[in-house]
Coordinates of C-alpha atoms in Angstrom, one line a residue:
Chain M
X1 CA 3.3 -20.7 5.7
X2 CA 2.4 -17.4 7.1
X3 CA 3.5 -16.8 10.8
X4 CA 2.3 -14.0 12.8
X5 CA 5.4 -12.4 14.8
X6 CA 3.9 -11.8 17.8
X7 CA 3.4 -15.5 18.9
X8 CA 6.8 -16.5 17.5
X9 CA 9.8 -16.4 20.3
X10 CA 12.1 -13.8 20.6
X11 CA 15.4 -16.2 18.9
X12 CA 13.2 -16.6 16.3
X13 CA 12.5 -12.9 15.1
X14 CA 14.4 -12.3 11.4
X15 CA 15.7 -9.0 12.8
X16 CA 17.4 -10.5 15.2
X17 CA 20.5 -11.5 12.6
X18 CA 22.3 -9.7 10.6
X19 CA 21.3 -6.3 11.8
X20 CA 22.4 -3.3 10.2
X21 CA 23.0 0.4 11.8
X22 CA 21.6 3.3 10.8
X23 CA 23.6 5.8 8.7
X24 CA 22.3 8.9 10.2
X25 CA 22.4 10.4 14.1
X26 CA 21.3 14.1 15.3
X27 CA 23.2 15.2 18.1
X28 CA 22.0 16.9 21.5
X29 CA 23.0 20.4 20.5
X30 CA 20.6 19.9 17.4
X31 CA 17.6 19.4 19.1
X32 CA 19.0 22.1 21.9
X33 CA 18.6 24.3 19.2
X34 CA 15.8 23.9 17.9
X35 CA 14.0 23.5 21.4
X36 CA 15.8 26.5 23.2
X37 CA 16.4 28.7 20.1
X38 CA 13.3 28.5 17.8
X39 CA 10.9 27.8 20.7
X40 CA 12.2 30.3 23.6
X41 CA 14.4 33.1 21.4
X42 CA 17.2 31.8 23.4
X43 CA 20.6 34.2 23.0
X44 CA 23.0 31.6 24.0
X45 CA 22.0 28.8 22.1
X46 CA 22.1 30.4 18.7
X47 CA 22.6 29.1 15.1
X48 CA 26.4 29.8 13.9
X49 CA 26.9 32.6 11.0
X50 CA 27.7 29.6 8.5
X51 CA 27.2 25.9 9.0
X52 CA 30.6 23.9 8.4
X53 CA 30.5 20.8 6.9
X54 CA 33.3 18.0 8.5
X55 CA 34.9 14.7 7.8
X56 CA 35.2 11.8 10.6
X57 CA 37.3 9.0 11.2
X58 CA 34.5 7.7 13.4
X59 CA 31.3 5.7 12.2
X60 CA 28.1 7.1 12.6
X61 CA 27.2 4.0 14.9
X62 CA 30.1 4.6 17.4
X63 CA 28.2 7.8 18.5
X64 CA 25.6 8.7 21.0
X65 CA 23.0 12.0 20.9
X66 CA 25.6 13.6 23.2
X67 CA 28.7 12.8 21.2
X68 CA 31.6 15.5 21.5
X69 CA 34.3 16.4 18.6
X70 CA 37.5 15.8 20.8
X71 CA 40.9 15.0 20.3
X72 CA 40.9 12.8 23.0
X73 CA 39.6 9.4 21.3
X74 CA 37.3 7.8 24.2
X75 CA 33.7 6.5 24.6
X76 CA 31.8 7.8 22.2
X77 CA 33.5 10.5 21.1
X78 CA 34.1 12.0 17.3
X79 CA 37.2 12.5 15.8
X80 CA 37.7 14.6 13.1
X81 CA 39.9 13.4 10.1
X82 CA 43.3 14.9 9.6
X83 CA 43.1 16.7 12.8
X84 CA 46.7 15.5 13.5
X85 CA 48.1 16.3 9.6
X86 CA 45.8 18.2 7.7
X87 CA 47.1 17.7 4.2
X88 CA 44.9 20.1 2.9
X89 CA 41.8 18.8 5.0
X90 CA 39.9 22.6 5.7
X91 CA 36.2 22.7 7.2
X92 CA 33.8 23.7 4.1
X93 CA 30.9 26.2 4.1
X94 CA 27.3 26.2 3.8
X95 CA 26.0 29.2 4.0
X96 CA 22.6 30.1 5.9
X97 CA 20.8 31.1 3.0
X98 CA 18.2 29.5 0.9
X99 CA 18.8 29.2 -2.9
X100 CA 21.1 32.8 -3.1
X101 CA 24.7 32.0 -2.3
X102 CA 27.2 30.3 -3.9
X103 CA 26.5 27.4 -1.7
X104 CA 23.7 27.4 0.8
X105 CA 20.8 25.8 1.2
X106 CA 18.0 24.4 -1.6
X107 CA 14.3 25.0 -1.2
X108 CA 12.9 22.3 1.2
X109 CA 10.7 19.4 -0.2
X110 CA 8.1 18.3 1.6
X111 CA 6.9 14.0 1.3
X112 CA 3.7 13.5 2.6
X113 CA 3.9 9.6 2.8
X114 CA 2.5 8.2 6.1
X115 CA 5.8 7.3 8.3
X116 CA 8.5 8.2 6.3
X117 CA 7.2 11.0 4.9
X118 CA 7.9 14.5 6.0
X119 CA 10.6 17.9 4.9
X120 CA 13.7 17.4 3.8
X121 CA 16.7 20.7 2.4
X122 CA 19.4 19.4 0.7
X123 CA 22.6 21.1 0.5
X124 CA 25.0 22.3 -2.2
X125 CA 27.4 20.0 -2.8
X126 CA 31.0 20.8 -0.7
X127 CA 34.7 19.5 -2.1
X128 CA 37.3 18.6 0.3
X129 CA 40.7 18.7 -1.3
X130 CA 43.9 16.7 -0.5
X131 CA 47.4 17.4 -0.3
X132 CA 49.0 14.3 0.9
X133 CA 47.7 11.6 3.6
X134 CA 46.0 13.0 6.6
X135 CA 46.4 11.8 9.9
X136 CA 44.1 10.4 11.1
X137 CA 43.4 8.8 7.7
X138 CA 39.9 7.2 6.7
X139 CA 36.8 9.1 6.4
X140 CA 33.6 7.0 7.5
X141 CA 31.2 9.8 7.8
X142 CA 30.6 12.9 7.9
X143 CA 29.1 15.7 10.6
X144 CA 27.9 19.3 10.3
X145 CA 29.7 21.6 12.9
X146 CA 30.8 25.3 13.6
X147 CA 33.8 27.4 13.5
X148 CA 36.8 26.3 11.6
X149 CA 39.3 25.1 14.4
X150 CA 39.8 21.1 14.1
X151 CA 38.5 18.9 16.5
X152 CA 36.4 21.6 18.2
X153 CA 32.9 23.2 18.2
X154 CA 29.6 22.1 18.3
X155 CA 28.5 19.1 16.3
X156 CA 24.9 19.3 15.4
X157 CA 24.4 15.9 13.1
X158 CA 26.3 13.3 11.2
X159 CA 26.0 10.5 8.6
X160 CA 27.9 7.5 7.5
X161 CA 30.1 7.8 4.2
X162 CA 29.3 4.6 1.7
X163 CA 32.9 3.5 2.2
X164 CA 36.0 3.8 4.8
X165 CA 37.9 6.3 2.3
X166 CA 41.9 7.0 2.7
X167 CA 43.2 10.1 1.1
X168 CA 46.3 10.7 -0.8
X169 CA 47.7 13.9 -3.2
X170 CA 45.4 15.1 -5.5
X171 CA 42.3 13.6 -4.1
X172 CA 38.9 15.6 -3.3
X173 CA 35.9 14.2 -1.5
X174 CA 32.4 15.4 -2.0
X175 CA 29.7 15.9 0.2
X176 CA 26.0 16.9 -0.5
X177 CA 23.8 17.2 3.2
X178 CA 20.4 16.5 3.7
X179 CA 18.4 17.2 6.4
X180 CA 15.3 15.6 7.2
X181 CA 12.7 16.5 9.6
X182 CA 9.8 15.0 10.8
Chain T
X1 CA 48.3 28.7 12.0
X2 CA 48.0 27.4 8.1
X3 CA 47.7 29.8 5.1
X4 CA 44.7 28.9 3.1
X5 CA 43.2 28.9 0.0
X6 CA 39.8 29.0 -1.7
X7 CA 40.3 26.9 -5.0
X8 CA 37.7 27.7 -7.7
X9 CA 37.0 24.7 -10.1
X10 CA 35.8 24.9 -13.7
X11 CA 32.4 23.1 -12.9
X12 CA 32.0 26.5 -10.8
X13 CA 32.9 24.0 -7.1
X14 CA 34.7 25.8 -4.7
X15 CA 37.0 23.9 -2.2
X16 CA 39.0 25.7 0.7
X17 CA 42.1 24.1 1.7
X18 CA 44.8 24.3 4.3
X19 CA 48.6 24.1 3.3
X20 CA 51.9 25.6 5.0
X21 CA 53.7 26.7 1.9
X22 CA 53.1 26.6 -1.9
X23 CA 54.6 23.9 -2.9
X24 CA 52.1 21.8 -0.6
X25 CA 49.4 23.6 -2.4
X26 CA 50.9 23.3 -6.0
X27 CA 51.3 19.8 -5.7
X28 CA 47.8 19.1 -5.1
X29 CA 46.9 21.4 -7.9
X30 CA 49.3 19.6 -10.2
X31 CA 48.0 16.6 -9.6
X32 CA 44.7 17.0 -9.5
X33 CA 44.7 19.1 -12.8
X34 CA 46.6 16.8 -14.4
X35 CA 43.7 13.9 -13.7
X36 CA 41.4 16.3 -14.8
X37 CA 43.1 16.8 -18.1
X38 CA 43.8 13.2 -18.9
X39 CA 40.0 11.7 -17.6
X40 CA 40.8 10.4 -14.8
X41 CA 39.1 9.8 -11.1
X42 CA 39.1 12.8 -8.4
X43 CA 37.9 10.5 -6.0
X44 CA 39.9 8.3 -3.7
X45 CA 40.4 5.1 -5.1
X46 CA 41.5 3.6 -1.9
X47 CA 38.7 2.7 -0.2
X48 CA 37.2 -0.2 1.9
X49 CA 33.5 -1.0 1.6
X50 CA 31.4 -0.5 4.7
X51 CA 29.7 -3.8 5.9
X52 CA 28.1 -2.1 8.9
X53 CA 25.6 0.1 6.9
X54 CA 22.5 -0.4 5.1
X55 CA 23.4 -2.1 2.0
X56 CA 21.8 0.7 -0.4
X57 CA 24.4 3.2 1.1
X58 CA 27.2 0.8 1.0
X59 CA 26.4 0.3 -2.9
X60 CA 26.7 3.3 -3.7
X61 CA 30.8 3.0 -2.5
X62 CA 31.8 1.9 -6.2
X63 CA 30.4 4.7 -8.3
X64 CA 31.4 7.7 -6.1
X65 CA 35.2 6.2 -6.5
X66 CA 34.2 7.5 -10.3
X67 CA 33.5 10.7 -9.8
X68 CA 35.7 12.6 -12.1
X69 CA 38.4 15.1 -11.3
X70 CA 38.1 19.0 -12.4
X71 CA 40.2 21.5 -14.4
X72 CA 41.0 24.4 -11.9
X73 CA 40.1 27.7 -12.9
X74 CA 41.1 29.9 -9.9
X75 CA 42.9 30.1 -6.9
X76 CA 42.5 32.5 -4.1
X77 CA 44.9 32.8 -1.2
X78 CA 44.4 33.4 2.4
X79 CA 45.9 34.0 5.4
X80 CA 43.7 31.8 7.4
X81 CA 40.2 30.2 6.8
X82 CA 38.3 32.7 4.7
X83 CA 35.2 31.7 7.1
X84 CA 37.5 33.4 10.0
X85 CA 38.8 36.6 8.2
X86 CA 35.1 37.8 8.6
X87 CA 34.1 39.5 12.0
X88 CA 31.1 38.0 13.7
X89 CA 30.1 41.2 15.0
X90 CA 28.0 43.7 12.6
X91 CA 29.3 47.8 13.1
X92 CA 26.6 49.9 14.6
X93 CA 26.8 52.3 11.5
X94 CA 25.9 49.4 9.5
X95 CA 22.6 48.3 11.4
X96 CA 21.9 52.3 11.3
X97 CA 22.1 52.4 7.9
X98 CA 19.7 48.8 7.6
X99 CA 17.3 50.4 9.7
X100 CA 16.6 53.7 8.2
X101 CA 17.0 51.5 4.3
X102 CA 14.1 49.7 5.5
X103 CA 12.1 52.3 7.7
X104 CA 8.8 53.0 6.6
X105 CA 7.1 56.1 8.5
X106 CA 9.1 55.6 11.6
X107 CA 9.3 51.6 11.8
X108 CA 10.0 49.1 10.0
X109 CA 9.8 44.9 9.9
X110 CA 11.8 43.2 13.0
X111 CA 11.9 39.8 11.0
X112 CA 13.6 41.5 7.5
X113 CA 16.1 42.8 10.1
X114 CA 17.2 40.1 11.8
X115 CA 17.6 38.4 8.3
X116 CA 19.4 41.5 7.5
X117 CA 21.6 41.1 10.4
X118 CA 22.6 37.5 9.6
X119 CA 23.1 38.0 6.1
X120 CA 25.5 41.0 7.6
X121 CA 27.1 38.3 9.3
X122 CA 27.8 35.6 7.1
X123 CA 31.2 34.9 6.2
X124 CA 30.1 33.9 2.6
X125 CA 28.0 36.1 -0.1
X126 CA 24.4 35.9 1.2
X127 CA 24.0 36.8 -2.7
X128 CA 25.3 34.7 -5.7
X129 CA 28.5 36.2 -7.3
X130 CA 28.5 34.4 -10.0
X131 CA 29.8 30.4 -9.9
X132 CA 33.7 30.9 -10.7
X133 CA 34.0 34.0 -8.3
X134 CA 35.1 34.3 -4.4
X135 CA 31.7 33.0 -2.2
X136 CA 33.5 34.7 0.7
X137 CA 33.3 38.4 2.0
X138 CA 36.9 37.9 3.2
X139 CA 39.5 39.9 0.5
X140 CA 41.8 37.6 -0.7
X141 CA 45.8 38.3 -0.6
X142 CA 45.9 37.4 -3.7
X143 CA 46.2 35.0 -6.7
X144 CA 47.9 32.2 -7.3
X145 CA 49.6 32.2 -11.0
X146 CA 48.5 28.9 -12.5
X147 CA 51.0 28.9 -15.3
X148 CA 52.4 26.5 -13.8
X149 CA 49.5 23.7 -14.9
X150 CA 50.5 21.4 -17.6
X151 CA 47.5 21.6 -20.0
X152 CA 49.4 18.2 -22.3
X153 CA 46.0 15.9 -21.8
X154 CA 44.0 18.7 -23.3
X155 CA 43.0 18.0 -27.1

């Protein structure tokens, strides 16, 4: 039997159950940039010279649009992994070039589809490699930032990782960004 | 502050890592090299599946465990983070020399050198060098000897 939503009580909506969160968040400083930079030149809000790409202990729906990477674990803050014990944990490059570098940026592809549609640029893929258990352990997603120091900089977006993964010796973790607009 | 090092992989991936002294660093390439050589997983293999995602993400938690682990080819060594062994700041005889390459009668394009000027920049290559060479500008202190490798898996 067909029922139309709209006349069916709240309790009774399917989406109201098992609801899942999306994988994917774009931070304040994101939008700041695109806003203050590409709209109004500004000088202080300006791209870094290479985008860094970051692992997180924290889950993608943990943080808000004006998350901070911090050290100090509260509200909605993001932690970086292995910002205690690296164990080899490093911040990995993308550079800010389109299809020239060694790893930059791919052409963007643009999907016209009503709703979901619009222009994505993928990535080259980034290796993170291991040296022995980080602390804190257990990636869950992972963000793109700036500068190299751990737990610092700007975070611009983030996305979940399929699975809670714990490093050991010998381990590497990949990473391949998209970003989507529109 | 932690050496570092840019590890070059024979699929051409590059990796930078952290470490305090060789050993650290050795181990990881022992071990890793070793899985490569004997077909086993570079990936973690301890891992919990995410339950809070959208189920076509958390799928995909299974087959990236699979992912298998690489010969390394190269190994570069670093004081600190190649990214920060490149100044952010561009020499003004190097934007002279931009501007008169691209001056044509007396002026030339603000929007090739601003991309100019970023490329200057960059920490990495804005050019390919080729996929089992340095991406960064940054010179290296030197190379680590891989002799040291046990090639035994390879037939």
């Amino acid at each position: 039997m067909y029922e139309h939503l709209h006349h069916a009580p709240c309790a009774a909506l399917p989406f109201e159950g098992d609801r899942v969160h999306y994988a994917t968040i774009v931070f304040q400083r994101w939008t700041d940039l695109h806003l203050n930079y590409i709209l109004g030149n500004s000088g202080t809000i300006t791209p870094p010279a290479s985008w860094k790409i970051c692992l997180s202990t924290t889950a993608v729906s943990a943080m808000a649009r004006n998350s901070a990477i911090s050290v100090t674990v509260s509200g909605t803050n993001v932690n970086e992994l292995a910002s205690s014990t690296a164990a080899g944990y490093a911040r990995q490059d993308v550079a800010r070039t389109i299809a020239q570098g060694g790893i930059d940026w791919a052409a963007s592809t643009f999907d016209n589809t009503l709703a979901t549609g619009g222009t994505s640029q993928a990535a080259d893929q980034v290796t993170f490699s291991f040296t022995g258990v980080p602390s804190p352990q257990g990636a869950n997603s992972w963000f793109m930032g700036d500068g190299t120091a751990l737990n610092a900089g700007q975070i611009y977006v983030a996305a979940d990782t399929a699975a809670t993964r714990n490093f050991a010796n010998g381990d590497t973790e990949k990473v391949t960004a998209t970003i989507k607009s529109g | 502050m932690s050496k570092h090092a840019e590890i070059i992989f024979e699929t051409g991936a590059h990796s930078v890592v952290s470490y305090d002294d060789v050993a650290e660093l050795e181990r990881f390439l022992s071990e890793h090299h070793r899985r490569a050589t004997t077909g086993e997983y570079g990936a973690a293999q301890d891992y919990v599946p995410r339950t809070d995602i959208e189920p076509e993400l958390a799928a995909q938690a299974d087959r990236n465990a699979t992912r298998p682990a690489e010969r390394i080819h190269k190994v570069l060594l670093y004081s600190d983070h190649p990214s920060d062994l490149h100044s952010d700041t561009v020499d003004v005889d190097t934007a002279k020399n931009l501007i008169d390459g691209m001056a044509v009668g007396g002026e030339f394009d603000s929007e090739q050198l601003v991309q100019a000027l970023r490329d200057e920049r960059s920490p990495t290559f804005p050019q390919d060098q080729g996929r089992l060479h340095s991406t960064y500008k940054a010179q290296e202190d030197g190379e680590l000897d891989l002799s040291f490798l046990s090639d035994e898996g390879d037939e």
